[in-house]
Amino acid sequence: MRFDVLVVLGFVVWTRGVLAIGQAPCVAFKSSSTTFPIVDVGKKATPILVSQDDWPGVQRAASDFAEDIQRVTGVKPALTNVTLSSNSSIAFESTSSRVIIVGTLGKSSLIEEVVNRTGLDVSGVRGQWEAFVAREVKNPIEGVGSAYVIVGADKRGTIFGMYDHSEQFGVSPWYWWADVPTTQHTELHVTSSGCSHGSPSVKYRGIFLNDEQPALTNWAMKEFTNGTGAALTGSPFMSAFYTRLFELLLRMKANYLWPAQWSSAFNVDDSLNQPLADLYGIVMGTSHEEPMMRSIPVEWGLFGNGAWDYTTNSDFIYNFWINGTERAKPYESLYTIGMRGNGDLPLSESINVALLEKIVSDQRQIFGQVFNGTDVTTIPQVWALYQEVQGYYEDGMRVPDDVTLLWTDDTWGNIRRFPLISERNRTGGAGVYYHFDLVGPPRDYKWITTYEQMSLAIARKADRIWIVNVGDLKPYELDTEFFITMGWDASVWTPYNLDGFVSSWAKREFDLPDGDSEEVAGIIANLTRFTARRKPELLNSTTYSFTNYREADNALAELKTISDSSTRIYDGLSSEKKAAFFQLVQHPVQATYVLANMWMSSGINNLRASQARISANTFADQVEDLFEQDFALETQYHQLLNGKWDHMMDQTHVMYYYWQQPMANTMPPVVRVQAKKQALPGPMRISPEGSLAAWQLPGIGRTLSGITPWPRGGDEQNFTAGTGPSVEYDFFTFNTVGNKGTVNIVTYLSPTWNANGQDRPVAFAVQIDSQAPQTNHFFPLSAPGSSPAAWNGYDGFVANSIITTNNAFTVPPGAHTLKIWMVEPTVIVQKIVINTGGVRASYLGPPESLRM
Ligand SMILES: *[C@@H]1O[C@H](CO)[C@@H](O)[C@H](O)[C@H]1NC(C)=O
Ligand SMILES: *[C@@H]1O[C@H](CO)[C@@H](O)[C@H](O)[C@H]1NC(C)=O
Ligand SMILES: *[C@@H]1O[C@H](CO)[C@@H](O)[C@H](O)[C@H]1NC(C)=O
Ligand SMILES: *[C@@H]1O[C@H](CO)[C@@H](O)[C@H](O)[C@H]1NC(C)=O
Ligand SMILES: *[C@@H]1O[C@H](CO)[C@@H](O)[C@H](O)[C@H]1NC(C)=O
Ligand SMILES: *[C@@H]1O[C@H](CO)[C@@H](O)[C@H](O)[C@H]1NC(C)=O
Ligand SMILES: *[C@@H]1O[C@H](CO)[C@@H](O)[C@H](O)[C@H]1NC(C)=O
Ligand SMILES: *[C@@H]1O[C@H](CO)[C@@H](O)[C@H](O)[C@H]1NC(C)=O
Ligand SMILES: *[C@@H]1O[C@H](CO)[C@@H](O)[C@H](O)[C@H]1NC(C)=O
Ligand SMILES: *[C@@H]1O[C@H](CO)[C@@H](O)[C@H](O)[C@H]1NC(C)=O
């Protein structure tokens, strides 16, 4: 294995086909000798044929496809559902010598006929999960000169083939969910050679709607139910809502869903929900804590009897699970197995591995009974190794080989463990359950961390299932699309073109010129960097230092640059593009800026008040003003497009006291100084910059980029300190504090778990000159399934998004070389501080020094 040294996870601008994000482009807006017309000059639309024996979901998506062509050109092509008669002719009257033919191999007799007649080579896709091929063929059927055919290897292959084209035509997957307008063209063509795609990198790619109260629930209640909701639960998440959601998922090429579950029961709320998902082509599941396709706690609350406890109530629970399995049997489903406590809690203390093994064995028996005649190992099943369940696994509990093991992150985007080499050849494979966030706006862009973690998941074969907790969905449009896009084709994305995802996205969503779409990538990259340091809802008045390194001032200045840039682009957009840009860029930028500014102003107010400075009052006013602006931004969002998104920003976000959301936003505390009464030290004082007091009072942080070993290394190679890859930095010391020659090397690292297993804790080494390298094992070991104490808390690893290590060396004044050695993979070094004494308290640590 070769490590291409240590790659900087930075930003490189990269663009591909105009409206394609990581897709093979096959669309043109002008005809040429190598194109096929979808809508030709003179507004002539080529008709679309589907076969009456194809999947209803394909026929439904074909009507979206026809509408998408209309969205782009204003002309809607005829869509015909044809029947192939026994002599292979079709009853199809057309004046057109050209048609578009869409269909599924092995399902559409029309496609089989075209393949037979033309000899179209489909060997590359036949039998391949969700693959498709599209191209022009001559004489496809009797009486037709030429056709552009979109052939799917299976139901979703055909559906994704159509939506792939729609996206390249310029129809955003978010056209309804973020009001992204479609750019108009008078003509629309495809290349004769067409597009194709093999099986996706990850088999099941999905989202989990979670903690969907207040925002998503209140919004959906108003938008879809006029306030009534489902009969038994009052849930607004019925078929009208899911119709919209399923379409969005398929347009992004997702195929899997864990539905909203805290006050809803997908399979009970609306009898149309389950068949609708199946018709669309969405594989339904239930969350990590809801076995056998029944919602917990809601369905258990409605229909359960006795305790949710398999030691005392196994008969009832067994039948409860039979019910869920029978109900799901007709539909494409991916069953969660195992068991957790009611309300997503660990099972009681008395639970042991033997009981959990009995539970899984009973669940397998249920599959055998319900799917009598079917090989149980062919029924897709997943066991989520969430928190304590991972502990049972590490303690030796095993499930049958065909069950997918779902590894999880720490709910903050750091994956706790990847499959080890010995775990990679299970027939059920492995997957990842990932979180964008637990609670609310303003948006915390995550796509860079997501890329870093999910590229490891690919390298280590956790590629059977990717499911991401998207909370209320709406603030995470970009991150969700990135997660799914990467799962669709991970091979497209490298650290060098990652930023191109955002600029291509900006181009597609807002039809921006190159310079502006790259600037949007810059806005989002910078905002990501800011929110990655500390989630906005965890900010407080003293997070950033007012006294050291001008830290707060610099952070605010960076945010102002981001805000000015976003406002400039927003102001320049035509009115029909403003709503989308506001939702996707401008609101998150402004909301973050206002919130951070408010906290920092409150901190300055507190500081100046403690210095008895009257100017404290100006900052108190400013905090009040910003507090109002925060609400005004929320109101602006809710009033967009006549209130289409009313309630979507209902999430409270100011003044978090513990993990649960606050019940109301309250203003950060401000202190007022009595202006009329003279302060004790007299009217004139000097407040030295860089000091906490007007009378006269260490080092931690997150900044430019990081380094990590690349390629990700599926074979988990490791090294003893001083033998593996390294990076070096030259530095020069004059003298050290106290002239003892002591320098402390403080290294700032991402909170990477011991994801290579407990016997391979993450590690790296630090060396100065030829002194002995010092190895750091920086993530403490913890009991299986638990988190180390230092991970938690307001100043824990994840809240700070950082871990620091300290290595002391004694060096004489002069020139030195600092080396950082790789020991174990997956480590991310963000920053190194060479402390010769005198490093002062700040959130991010001292700023980077200039390179000489
Ligand atoms: C196509 O024909 C089939 C069979 O007659 C029918 O069930 C289906 O609803 C039709 N689909 C559309 C989109 O018209
Ligand atoms: C095929 O059968 C249809 C009716 O089933 C008939 O109208 C048509 O003429 C036949 N075509 C040929 C070429 O025999
Ligand atoms: C296509 O050809 C195969 C094999 O030659 C044959 O079995 C099948 O019936 C044909 N299908 C159609 C629709 O003509
Ligand atoms: C809600 O009620 C209004 C007024 O009666 C009606 O126009 C609208 O269609 C209803 N919406 C839904 C989703 O039922
Ligand atoms: C499952 O249980 C519900 C509620 O008790 C009942 O309405 C439904 O008919 C049952 N379904 C099956 C398939 O047993
Ligand atoms: C499957 O069905 C057969 C025939 O109906 C029956 O004898 C057998 O017991 C069933 N197996 C299970 C596991 O229910
Ligand atoms: C899976 O891999 C492990 C470790 O490499 C090996 O011991 C085991 O035999 C493999 N199992 C199969 C089914 O290949
Ligand atoms: C503010 O947050 C910092 C970490 O950013 C923490 O150290 C400090 O205790 C917090 N202050 C208050 C008043 O909660
Ligand atoms: C993003 O940050 C970089 C580095 O600080 C800066 O040069 C650039 O102007 C910023 N761009 C925006 C849009 O904020
Ligand atoms: C490298 O990994 C092996 C297990 O594969 C372990 O025994 C060894 O201690 C590790 N080496 C270092 C330097 O951590």
mmCIF file of N, CA and C and ligand atoms in Angstrom, residues 523 526 561-562 565, ligand 9:
data_model
loop_
_atom_site.group_PDB
_atom_site.id
_atom_site.type_symbol
_atom_site.label_atom_id
_atom_site.label_comp_id
_atom_site.label_asym_id
_atom_site.label_seq_id
_atom_site.Cartn_x
_atom_site.Cartn_y
_atom_site.Cartn_z
ATOM 1 N N ILE A 523 -18.429 30.855 -0.277
ATOM 2 C CA ILE A 523 -19.325 31.237 0.826
ATOM 3 C C ILE A 523 -19.617 30.012 1.680
ATOM 4 N N ASN A 526 -16.540 28.662 3.541
ATOM 5 C CA ASN A 526 -16.171 29.479 4.699
ATOM 6 C C ASN A 526 -17.188 29.347 5.818
ATOM 7 N N THR A 561 -17.523 39.091 5.756
ATOM 8 C CA THR A 561 -17.120 38.875 4.355
ATOM 9 C C THR A 561 -18.077 37.882 3.685
ATOM 10 N N ILE A 562 -18.381 36.800 4.396
ATOM 11 C CA ILE A 562 -19.290 35.782 3.854
ATOM 12 C C ILE A 562 -20.659 36.422 3.598
ATOM 13 N N SER A 565 -20.762 38.885 0.675
ATOM 14 C CA SER A 565 -20.669 38.205 -0.603
ATOM 15 C C SER A 565 -22.015 37.559 -0.966
HETATM 16 C C1 LIG B 9 -13.368 32.702 2.277
HETATM 17 O O1 LIG B 9 -12.198 32.688 3.062
HETATM 18 C C2 LIG B 9 -11.008 32.941 2.325
HETATM 19 C C3 LIG B 9 -9.848 32.713 3.274
HETATM 20 O O2 LIG B 9 -10.055 33.403 4.451
HETATM 21 C C4 LIG B 9 -11.075 34.366 1.784
HETATM 22 O O3 LIG B 9 -9.940 34.623 1.025
HETATM 23 C C5 LIG B 9 -12.305 34.491 0.903
HETATM 24 O O4 LIG B 9 -12.467 35.820 0.488
HETATM 25 C C6 LIG B 9 -13.552 34.090 1.648
HETATM 26 N N1 LIG B 9 -14.675 34.081 0.735
HETATM 27 C C7 LIG B 9 -15.908 34.394 1.116
HETATM 28 C C8 LIG B 9 -16.949 34.391 0.069
HETATM 29 O O5 LIG B 9 -16.181 34.643 2.276
#
